[in-house]
Coordinates of C-alpha atoms and ligand atoms in Angstrom, one line a residue:
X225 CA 70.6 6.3 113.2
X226 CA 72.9 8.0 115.7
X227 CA 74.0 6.7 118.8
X228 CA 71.4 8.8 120.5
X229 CA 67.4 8.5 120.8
X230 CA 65.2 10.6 121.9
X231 CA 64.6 10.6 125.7
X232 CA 61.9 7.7 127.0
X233 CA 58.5 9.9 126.9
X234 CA 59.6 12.2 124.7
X235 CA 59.0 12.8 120.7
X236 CA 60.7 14.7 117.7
X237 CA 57.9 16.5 115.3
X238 CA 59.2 16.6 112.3
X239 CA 58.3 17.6 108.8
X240 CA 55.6 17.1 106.9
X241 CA 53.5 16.6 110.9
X242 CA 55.5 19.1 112.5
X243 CA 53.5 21.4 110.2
X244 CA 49.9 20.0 112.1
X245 CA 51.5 21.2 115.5
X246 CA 52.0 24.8 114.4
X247 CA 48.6 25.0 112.7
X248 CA 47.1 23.8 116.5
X249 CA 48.6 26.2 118.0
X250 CA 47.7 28.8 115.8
X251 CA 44.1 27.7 115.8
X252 CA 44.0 27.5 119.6
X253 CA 45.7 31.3 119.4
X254 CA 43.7 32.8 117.0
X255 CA 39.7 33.4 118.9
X256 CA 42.3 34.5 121.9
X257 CA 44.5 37.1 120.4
X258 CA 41.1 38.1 118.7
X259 CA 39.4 38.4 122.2
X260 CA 42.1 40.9 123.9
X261 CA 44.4 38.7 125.5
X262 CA 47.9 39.4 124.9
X263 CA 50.8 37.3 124.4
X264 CA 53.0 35.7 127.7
X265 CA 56.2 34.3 127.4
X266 CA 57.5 32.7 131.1
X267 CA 61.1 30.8 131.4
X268 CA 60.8 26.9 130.8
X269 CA 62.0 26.6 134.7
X270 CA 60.8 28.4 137.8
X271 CA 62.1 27.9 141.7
X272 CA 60.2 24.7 142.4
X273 CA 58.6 26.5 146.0
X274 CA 56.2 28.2 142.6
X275 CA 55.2 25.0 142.0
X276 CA 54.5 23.5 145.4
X277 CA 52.8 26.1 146.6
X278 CA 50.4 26.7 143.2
X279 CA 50.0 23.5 142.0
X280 CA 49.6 22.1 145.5
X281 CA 51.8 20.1 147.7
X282 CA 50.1 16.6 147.7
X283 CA 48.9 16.3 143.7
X284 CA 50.6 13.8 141.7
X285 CA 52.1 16.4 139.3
X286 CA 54.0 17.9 142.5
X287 CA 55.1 14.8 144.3
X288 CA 55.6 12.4 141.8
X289 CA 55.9 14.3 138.4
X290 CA 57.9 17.7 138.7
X291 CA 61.4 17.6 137.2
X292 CA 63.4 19.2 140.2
X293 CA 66.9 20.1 140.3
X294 CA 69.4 22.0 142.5
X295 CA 71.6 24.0 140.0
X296 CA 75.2 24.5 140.5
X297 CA 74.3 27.4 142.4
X298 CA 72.3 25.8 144.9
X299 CA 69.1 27.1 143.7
X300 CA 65.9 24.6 143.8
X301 CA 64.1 25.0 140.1
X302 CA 62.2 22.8 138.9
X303 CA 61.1 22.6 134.5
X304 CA 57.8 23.9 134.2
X305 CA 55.2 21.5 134.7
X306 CA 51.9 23.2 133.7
X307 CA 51.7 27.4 132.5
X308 CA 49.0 28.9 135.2
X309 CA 51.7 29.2 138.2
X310 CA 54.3 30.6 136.2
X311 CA 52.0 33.6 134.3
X312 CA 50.6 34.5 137.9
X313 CA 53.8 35.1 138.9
X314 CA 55.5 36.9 136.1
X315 CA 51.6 38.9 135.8
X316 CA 52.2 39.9 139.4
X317 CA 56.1 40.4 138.8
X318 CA 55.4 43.1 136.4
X319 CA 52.2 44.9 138.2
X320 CA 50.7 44.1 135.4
X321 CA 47.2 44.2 137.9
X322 CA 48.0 47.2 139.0
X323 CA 47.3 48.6 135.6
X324 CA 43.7 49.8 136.3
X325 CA 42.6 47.1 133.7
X326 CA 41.3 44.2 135.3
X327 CA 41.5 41.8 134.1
X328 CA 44.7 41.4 132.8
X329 CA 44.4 38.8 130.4
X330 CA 47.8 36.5 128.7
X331 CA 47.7 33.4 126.5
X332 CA 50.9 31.5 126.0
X333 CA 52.2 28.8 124.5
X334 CA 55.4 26.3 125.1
X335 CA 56.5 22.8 126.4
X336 CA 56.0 21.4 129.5
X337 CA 57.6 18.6 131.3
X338 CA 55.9 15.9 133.3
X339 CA 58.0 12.9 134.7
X340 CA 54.7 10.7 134.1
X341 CA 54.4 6.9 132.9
X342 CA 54.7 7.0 129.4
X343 CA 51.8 6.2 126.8
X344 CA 50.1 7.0 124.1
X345 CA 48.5 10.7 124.9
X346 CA 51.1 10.8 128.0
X347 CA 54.6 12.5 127.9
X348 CA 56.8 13.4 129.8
X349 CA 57.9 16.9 127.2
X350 CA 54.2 18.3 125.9
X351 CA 53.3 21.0 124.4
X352 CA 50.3 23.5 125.3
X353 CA 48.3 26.6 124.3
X354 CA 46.8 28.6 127.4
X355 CA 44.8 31.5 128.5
X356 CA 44.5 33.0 132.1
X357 CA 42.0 36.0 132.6
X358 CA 43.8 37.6 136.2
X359 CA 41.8 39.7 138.7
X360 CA 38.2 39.7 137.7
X361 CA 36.0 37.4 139.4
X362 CA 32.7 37.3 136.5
X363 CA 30.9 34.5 135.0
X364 CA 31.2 36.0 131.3
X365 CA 35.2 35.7 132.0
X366 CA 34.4 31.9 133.0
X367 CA 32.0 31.7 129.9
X368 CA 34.4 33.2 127.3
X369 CA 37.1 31.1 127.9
X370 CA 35.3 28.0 127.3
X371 CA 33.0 29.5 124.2
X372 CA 37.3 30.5 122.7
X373 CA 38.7 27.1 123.8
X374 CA 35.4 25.5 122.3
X375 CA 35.3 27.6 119.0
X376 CA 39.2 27.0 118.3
X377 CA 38.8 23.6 118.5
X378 CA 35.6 24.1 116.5
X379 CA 37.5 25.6 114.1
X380 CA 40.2 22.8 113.3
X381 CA 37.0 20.8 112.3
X382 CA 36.7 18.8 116.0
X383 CA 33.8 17.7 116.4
X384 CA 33.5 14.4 118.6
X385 CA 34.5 16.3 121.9
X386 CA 32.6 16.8 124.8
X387 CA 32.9 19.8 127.5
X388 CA 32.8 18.6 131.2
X389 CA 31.6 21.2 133.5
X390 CA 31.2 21.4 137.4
X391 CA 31.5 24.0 140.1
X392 CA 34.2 23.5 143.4
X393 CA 32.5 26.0 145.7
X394 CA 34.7 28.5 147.3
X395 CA 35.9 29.2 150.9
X396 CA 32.4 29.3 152.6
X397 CA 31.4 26.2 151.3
X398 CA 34.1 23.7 150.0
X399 CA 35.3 23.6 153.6
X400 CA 31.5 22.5 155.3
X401 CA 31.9 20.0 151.7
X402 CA 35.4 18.9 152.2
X403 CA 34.6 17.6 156.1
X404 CA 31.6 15.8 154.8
X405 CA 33.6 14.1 151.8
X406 CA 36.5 13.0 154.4
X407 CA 33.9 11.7 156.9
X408 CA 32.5 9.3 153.8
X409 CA 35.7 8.3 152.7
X410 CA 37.2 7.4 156.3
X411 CA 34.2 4.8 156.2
X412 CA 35.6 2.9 152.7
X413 CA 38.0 0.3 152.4
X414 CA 40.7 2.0 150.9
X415 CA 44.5 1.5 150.8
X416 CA 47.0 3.2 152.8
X417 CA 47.4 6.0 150.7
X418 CA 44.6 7.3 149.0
X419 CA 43.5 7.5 153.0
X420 CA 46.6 9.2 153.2
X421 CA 45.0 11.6 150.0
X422 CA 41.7 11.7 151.2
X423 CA 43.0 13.2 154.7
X424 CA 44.9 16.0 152.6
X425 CA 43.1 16.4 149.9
X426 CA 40.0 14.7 150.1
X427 CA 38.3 16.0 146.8
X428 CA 40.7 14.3 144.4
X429 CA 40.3 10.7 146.1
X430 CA 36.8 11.9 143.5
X431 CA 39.5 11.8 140.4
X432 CA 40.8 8.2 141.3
X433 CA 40.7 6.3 137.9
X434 CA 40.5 3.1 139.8
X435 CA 37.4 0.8 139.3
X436 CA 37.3 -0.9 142.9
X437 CA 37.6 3.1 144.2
X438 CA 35.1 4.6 141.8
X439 CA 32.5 1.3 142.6
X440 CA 33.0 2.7 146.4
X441 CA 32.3 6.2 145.3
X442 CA 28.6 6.0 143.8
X443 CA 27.2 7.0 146.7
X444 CA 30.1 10.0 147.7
X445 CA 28.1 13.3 149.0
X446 CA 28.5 15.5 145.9
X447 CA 29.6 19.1 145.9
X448 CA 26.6 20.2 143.9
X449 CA 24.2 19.6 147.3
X450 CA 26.7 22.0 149.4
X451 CA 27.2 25.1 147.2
X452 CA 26.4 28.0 148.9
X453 CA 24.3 30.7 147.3
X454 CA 26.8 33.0 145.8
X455 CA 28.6 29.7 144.2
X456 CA 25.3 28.6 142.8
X457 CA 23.9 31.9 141.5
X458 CA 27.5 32.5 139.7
X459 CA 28.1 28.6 138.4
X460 CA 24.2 29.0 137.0
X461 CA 25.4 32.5 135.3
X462 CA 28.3 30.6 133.6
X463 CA 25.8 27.7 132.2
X464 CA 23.5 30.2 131.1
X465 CA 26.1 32.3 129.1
X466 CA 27.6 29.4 127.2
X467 CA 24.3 28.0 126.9
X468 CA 23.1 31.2 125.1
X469 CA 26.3 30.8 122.9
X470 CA 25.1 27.9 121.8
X471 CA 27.9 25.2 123.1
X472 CA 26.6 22.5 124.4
X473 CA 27.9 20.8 127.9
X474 CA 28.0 18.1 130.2
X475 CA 27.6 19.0 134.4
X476 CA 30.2 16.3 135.9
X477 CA 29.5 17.0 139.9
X478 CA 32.7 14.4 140.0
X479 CA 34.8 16.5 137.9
X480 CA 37.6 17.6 140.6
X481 CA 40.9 18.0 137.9
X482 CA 44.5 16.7 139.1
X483 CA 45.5 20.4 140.1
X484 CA 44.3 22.1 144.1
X485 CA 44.0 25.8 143.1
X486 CA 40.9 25.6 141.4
X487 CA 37.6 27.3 142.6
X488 CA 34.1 27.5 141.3
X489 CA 34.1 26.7 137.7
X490 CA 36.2 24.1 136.7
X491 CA 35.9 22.5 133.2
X492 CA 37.5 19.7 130.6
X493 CA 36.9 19.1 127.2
X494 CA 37.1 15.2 126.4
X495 CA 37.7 13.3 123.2
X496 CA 36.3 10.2 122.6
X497 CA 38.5 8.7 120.1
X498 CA 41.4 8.9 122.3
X499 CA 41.1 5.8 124.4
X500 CA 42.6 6.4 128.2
X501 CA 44.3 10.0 128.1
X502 CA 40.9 11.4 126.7
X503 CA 41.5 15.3 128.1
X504 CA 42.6 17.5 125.6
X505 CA 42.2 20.7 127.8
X506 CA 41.1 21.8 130.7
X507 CA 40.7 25.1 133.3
X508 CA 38.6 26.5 135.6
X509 CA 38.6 29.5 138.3
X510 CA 41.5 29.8 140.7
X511 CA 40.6 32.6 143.1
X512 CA 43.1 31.8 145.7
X513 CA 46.7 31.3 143.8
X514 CA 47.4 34.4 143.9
X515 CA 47.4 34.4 147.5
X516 CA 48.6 31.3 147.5
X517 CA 52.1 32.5 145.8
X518 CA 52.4 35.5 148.2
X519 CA 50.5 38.1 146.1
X520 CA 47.0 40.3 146.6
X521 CA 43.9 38.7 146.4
X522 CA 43.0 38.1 142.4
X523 CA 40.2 36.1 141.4
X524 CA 41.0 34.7 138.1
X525 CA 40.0 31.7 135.3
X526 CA 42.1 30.3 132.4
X527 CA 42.7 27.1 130.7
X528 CA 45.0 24.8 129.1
X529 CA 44.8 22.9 125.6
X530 CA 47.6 19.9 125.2
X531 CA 48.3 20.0 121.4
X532 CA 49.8 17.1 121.5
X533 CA 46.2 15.3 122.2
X534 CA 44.5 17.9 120.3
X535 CA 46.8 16.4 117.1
X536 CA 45.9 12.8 117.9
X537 CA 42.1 14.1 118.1
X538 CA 42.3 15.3 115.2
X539 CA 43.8 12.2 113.6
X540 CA 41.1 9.9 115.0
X541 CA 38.3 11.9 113.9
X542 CA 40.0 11.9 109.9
X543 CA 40.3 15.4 109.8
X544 CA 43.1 16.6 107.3
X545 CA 43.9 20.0 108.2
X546 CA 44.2 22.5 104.7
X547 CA 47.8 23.5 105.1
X548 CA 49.4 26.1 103.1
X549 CA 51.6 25.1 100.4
X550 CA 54.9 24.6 102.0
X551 CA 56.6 25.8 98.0
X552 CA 54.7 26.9 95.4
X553 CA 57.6 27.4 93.2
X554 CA 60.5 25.3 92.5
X555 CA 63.3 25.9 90.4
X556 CA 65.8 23.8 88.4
X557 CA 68.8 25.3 87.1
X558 CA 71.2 23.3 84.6
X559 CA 74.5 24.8 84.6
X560 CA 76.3 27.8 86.5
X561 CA 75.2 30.3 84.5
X562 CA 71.2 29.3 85.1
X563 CA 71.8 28.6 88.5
X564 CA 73.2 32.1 89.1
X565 CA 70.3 33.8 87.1
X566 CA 67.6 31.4 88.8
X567 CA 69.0 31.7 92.2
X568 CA 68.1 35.4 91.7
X569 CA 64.7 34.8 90.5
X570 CA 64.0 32.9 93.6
X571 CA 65.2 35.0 96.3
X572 CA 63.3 38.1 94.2
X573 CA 60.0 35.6 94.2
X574 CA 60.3 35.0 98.2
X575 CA 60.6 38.8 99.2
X576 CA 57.3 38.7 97.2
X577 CA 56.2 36.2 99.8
X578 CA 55.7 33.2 97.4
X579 CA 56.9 30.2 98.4
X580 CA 60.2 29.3 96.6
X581 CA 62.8 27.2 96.3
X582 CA 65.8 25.6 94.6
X583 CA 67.4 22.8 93.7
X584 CA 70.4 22.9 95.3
X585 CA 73.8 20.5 94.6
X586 CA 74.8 19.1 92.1
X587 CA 71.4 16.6 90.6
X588 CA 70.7 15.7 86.9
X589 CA 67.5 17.1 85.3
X590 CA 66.0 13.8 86.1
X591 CA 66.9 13.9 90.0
X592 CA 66.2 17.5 90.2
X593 CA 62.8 17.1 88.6
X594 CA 62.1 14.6 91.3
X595 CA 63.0 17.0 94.0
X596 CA 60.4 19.9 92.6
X597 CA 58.0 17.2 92.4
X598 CA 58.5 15.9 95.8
X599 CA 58.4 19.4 97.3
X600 CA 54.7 20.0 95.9
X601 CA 55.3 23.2 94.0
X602 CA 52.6 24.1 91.9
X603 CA 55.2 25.6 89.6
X604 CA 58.7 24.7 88.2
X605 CA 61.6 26.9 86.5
X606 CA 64.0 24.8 84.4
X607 CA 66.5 26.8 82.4
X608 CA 69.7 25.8 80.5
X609 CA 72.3 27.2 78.8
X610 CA 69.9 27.6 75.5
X611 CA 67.2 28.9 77.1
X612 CA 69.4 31.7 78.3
X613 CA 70.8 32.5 75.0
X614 CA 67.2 33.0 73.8
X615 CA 66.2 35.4 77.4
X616 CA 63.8 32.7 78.3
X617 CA 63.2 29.9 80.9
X618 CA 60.6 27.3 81.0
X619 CA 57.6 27.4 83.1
X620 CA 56.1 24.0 83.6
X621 CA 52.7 23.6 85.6
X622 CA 53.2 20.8 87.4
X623 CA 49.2 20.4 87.9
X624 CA 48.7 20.5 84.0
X625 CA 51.9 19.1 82.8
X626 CA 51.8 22.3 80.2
X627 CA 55.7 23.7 79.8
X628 CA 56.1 27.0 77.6
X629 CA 58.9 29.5 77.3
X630 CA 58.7 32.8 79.4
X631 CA 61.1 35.7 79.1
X632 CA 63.7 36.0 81.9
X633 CA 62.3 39.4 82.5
X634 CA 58.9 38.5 82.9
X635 CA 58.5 35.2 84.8
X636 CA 58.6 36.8 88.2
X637 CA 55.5 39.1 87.4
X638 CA 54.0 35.7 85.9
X639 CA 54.2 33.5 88.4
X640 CA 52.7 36.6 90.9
X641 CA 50.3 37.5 88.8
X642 CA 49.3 33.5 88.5
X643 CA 49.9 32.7 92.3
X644 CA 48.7 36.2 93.8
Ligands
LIG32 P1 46.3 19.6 132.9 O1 47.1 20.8 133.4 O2 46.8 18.3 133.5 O3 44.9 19.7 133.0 O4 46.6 19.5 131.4 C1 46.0 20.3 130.4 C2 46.1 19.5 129.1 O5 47.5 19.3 128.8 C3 45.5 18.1 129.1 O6 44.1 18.2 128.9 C4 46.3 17.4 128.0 O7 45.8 17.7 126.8 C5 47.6 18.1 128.1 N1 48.6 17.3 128.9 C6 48.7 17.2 130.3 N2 49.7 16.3 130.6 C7 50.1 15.8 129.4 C8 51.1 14.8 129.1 N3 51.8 14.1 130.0 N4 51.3 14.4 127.8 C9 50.5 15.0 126.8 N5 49.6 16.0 127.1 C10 49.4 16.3 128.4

């Protein structure tokens, strides 16, 4: 124990879980760099107007949650506190829509930073895979996304999670909504603020988690009856598609999500072994941000999948992910002249790419054998001074217990041929 923890809300990951984390996100990558999206990388900080103005100037994640600083430079950043706003920009940054290939479509992956109450499920560093498909407005982009997100998850062997799907409407009719919402909720008996909320942003007083608000909310005008015509035909499109794909969904005409850029199709996929913080993704259609941040219109769609929560999911459904063998090989050299000759063998087996390694210091036979067993090789090399002499080491299986003699020459062409 040093002096120093790790900061409230935050966690290390660290060997042998840390290895879960990196299989997630590789998981999560793999249906999107197999689907034509390319990989993103934004800074972990952007000026903090990015944020107000994307994420939206009256959600919790802006007022309350956003890690804001003014650097010695007098510059207002603020650490990244979800991946859409920051992709737009660099997307639009680098003309990457002026291509002629729309849409341009990015998946990224990184830590974000969320000064929220801590819990189980909920901190304030977390880590997330995303997508964003920019300047196409089609229901197959909406229905792709979701069939990806739903097949990587798939994939990791999830199975108790549910997708949540509604539609927000767009500019013709979320307004005509919107008034009809706020004309409701002025007519509840609700505190200061969330009248405060429902005056700015009446649609997430819908979101409130609170049981005396939600009680008040059964009888809330839902979006669903206001749609206009184009929002309908297109969120029916979207249903269709991943209904032909065969993933099933739930409609949620109350889902809303913390964020105010989205439009149309906005969706979250639930676990239900995960108690309170039970999203483990979520996205939809955002076909005014890019306006919003100063650009052209773009109609675009992406999502975002915590892996932290998708590691806990994963844990309370019992799945044990098949990692690869972190060594295959271990070898255990008694004396200099072994551990020269061994050392070689090792570095010759891992330009081979099997996984090798050594037991380094200075350990007995006995402490050393402990170390190979520990590390889970399949294989060991012991060789002494004798079994130099005689051009040979020992191979010992460490499944089988077996041991036999194999020439110096020939043990790195064994253990390939063997392990290949
Ligand atoms: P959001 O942008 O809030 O919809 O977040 C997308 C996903 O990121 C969520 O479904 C969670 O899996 C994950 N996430 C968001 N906030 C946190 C947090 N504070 N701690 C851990 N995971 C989070």
């Amino acid at each position: 124990m040093s002096t120093f923890q790790a900061p409230k809300g935050t966690y290390d990951l660290i060997p042998p879980e840390s290895a879960k984390y990196l299989a997630v996100r590789e998981a999560i990558a793999a249906p999107l760099r197999n689907s034509g999206y390319g990989y993103i990388e934004t800074p972990g900080f952007e000026n903090v107007e990015l944020f107000a103005r994307g994420v939206g100037e009256s959600t919790d994640i802006v007022t309350k949650e956003m890690y804001a600083f003014e650097t010695k430079g007098g510059d207002q950043l603020a650490l990244r506190p979800e991946g859409t706003a920051s992709v737009l920009r660099a997307a639009l940054e680098a003309n990457l829509h002026k291509l002629g290939n729309l849409p341009v479509k990015l998946w990224y992956s990184g830590s974000y930073y969320r000064y929220e109450r801590p819990q189980k499920g909920r901190y304030r560093h977390f880590s997330q895979v995303g997508a964003e498909a920019i300047g196409a407005e089609d229901p197959a982009l909406d229905a792709e996304l979701i069939i990806l997100a739903d097949q990587a998850y798939r994939s990791l062997g999830l199975r108790n999670f549910r997708i949540l799907l509604n539609s927000l409407g767009d500019k013709e009719c979320r307004p005509v909504y919107r008034e009809a919402l706020q004309t409701f909720l002025r007519g509840l008996d609700l505190d200061e603020e969330t009248l405060r909320r429902a005056d700015i942003n009446p649609l997430r007083v819908l979101d409130d988690k609170r049981p005396d608000v939600q009680k008040q909310l059964t009888d809330a005008p839902l979006l669903r009856d206001y749609l206009c015509d184009a929002c309908k035909a297109y969120h029916e499109e979207v249903r269709q598609l991943i209904t032909a794909a065969g993933v099933s969904f739930e409609d949620d005409p109350k889902l809303v999500r913390g964020l105010d850029y989205y439009t149309r199709t906005t969706f979250e996929f639930v676990h239900d072994g995960l108690g309170s913080q039970s999203a483990v993704g979520g996205g939809g259609r955002y076909d005014g941000l890019s306006e919003m941040i100063g650009g052209p219109a773009l109609p675009s769609v992406g999502w975002a999948l915590g892996v932290d929560r998708t590691v806990l999911a994963l844990e309370a459904e019992g799945v044990e992910l098949e990692l690869p063998a972190s060594t295959s090989v271990f070898a255990v050299p008694l004396g200099d002249e072994a551990r020269r000759v061994l050392f070689t063998k090792v570095t010759e087996l891992r330009k081979l790419g099997i996984a090798a390694d050594f037991s380094y210091g200075s350990k007995g036979l006995k402490g050393a054998m402990k170390s190979a067993n520990r590390s889970g090789a399949r294989y060991t090399i012991v060789a002494g001074e004798r079994d130099l002499a005689e051009g040979v080491v020992q191979l010992k299986d460490m499944e089988s217990g077996d041991q036999r003699a194999v020439g110096v020459n020939e043990i790195v062409a064994e253990l390939e041929s063997k392990l290949g």
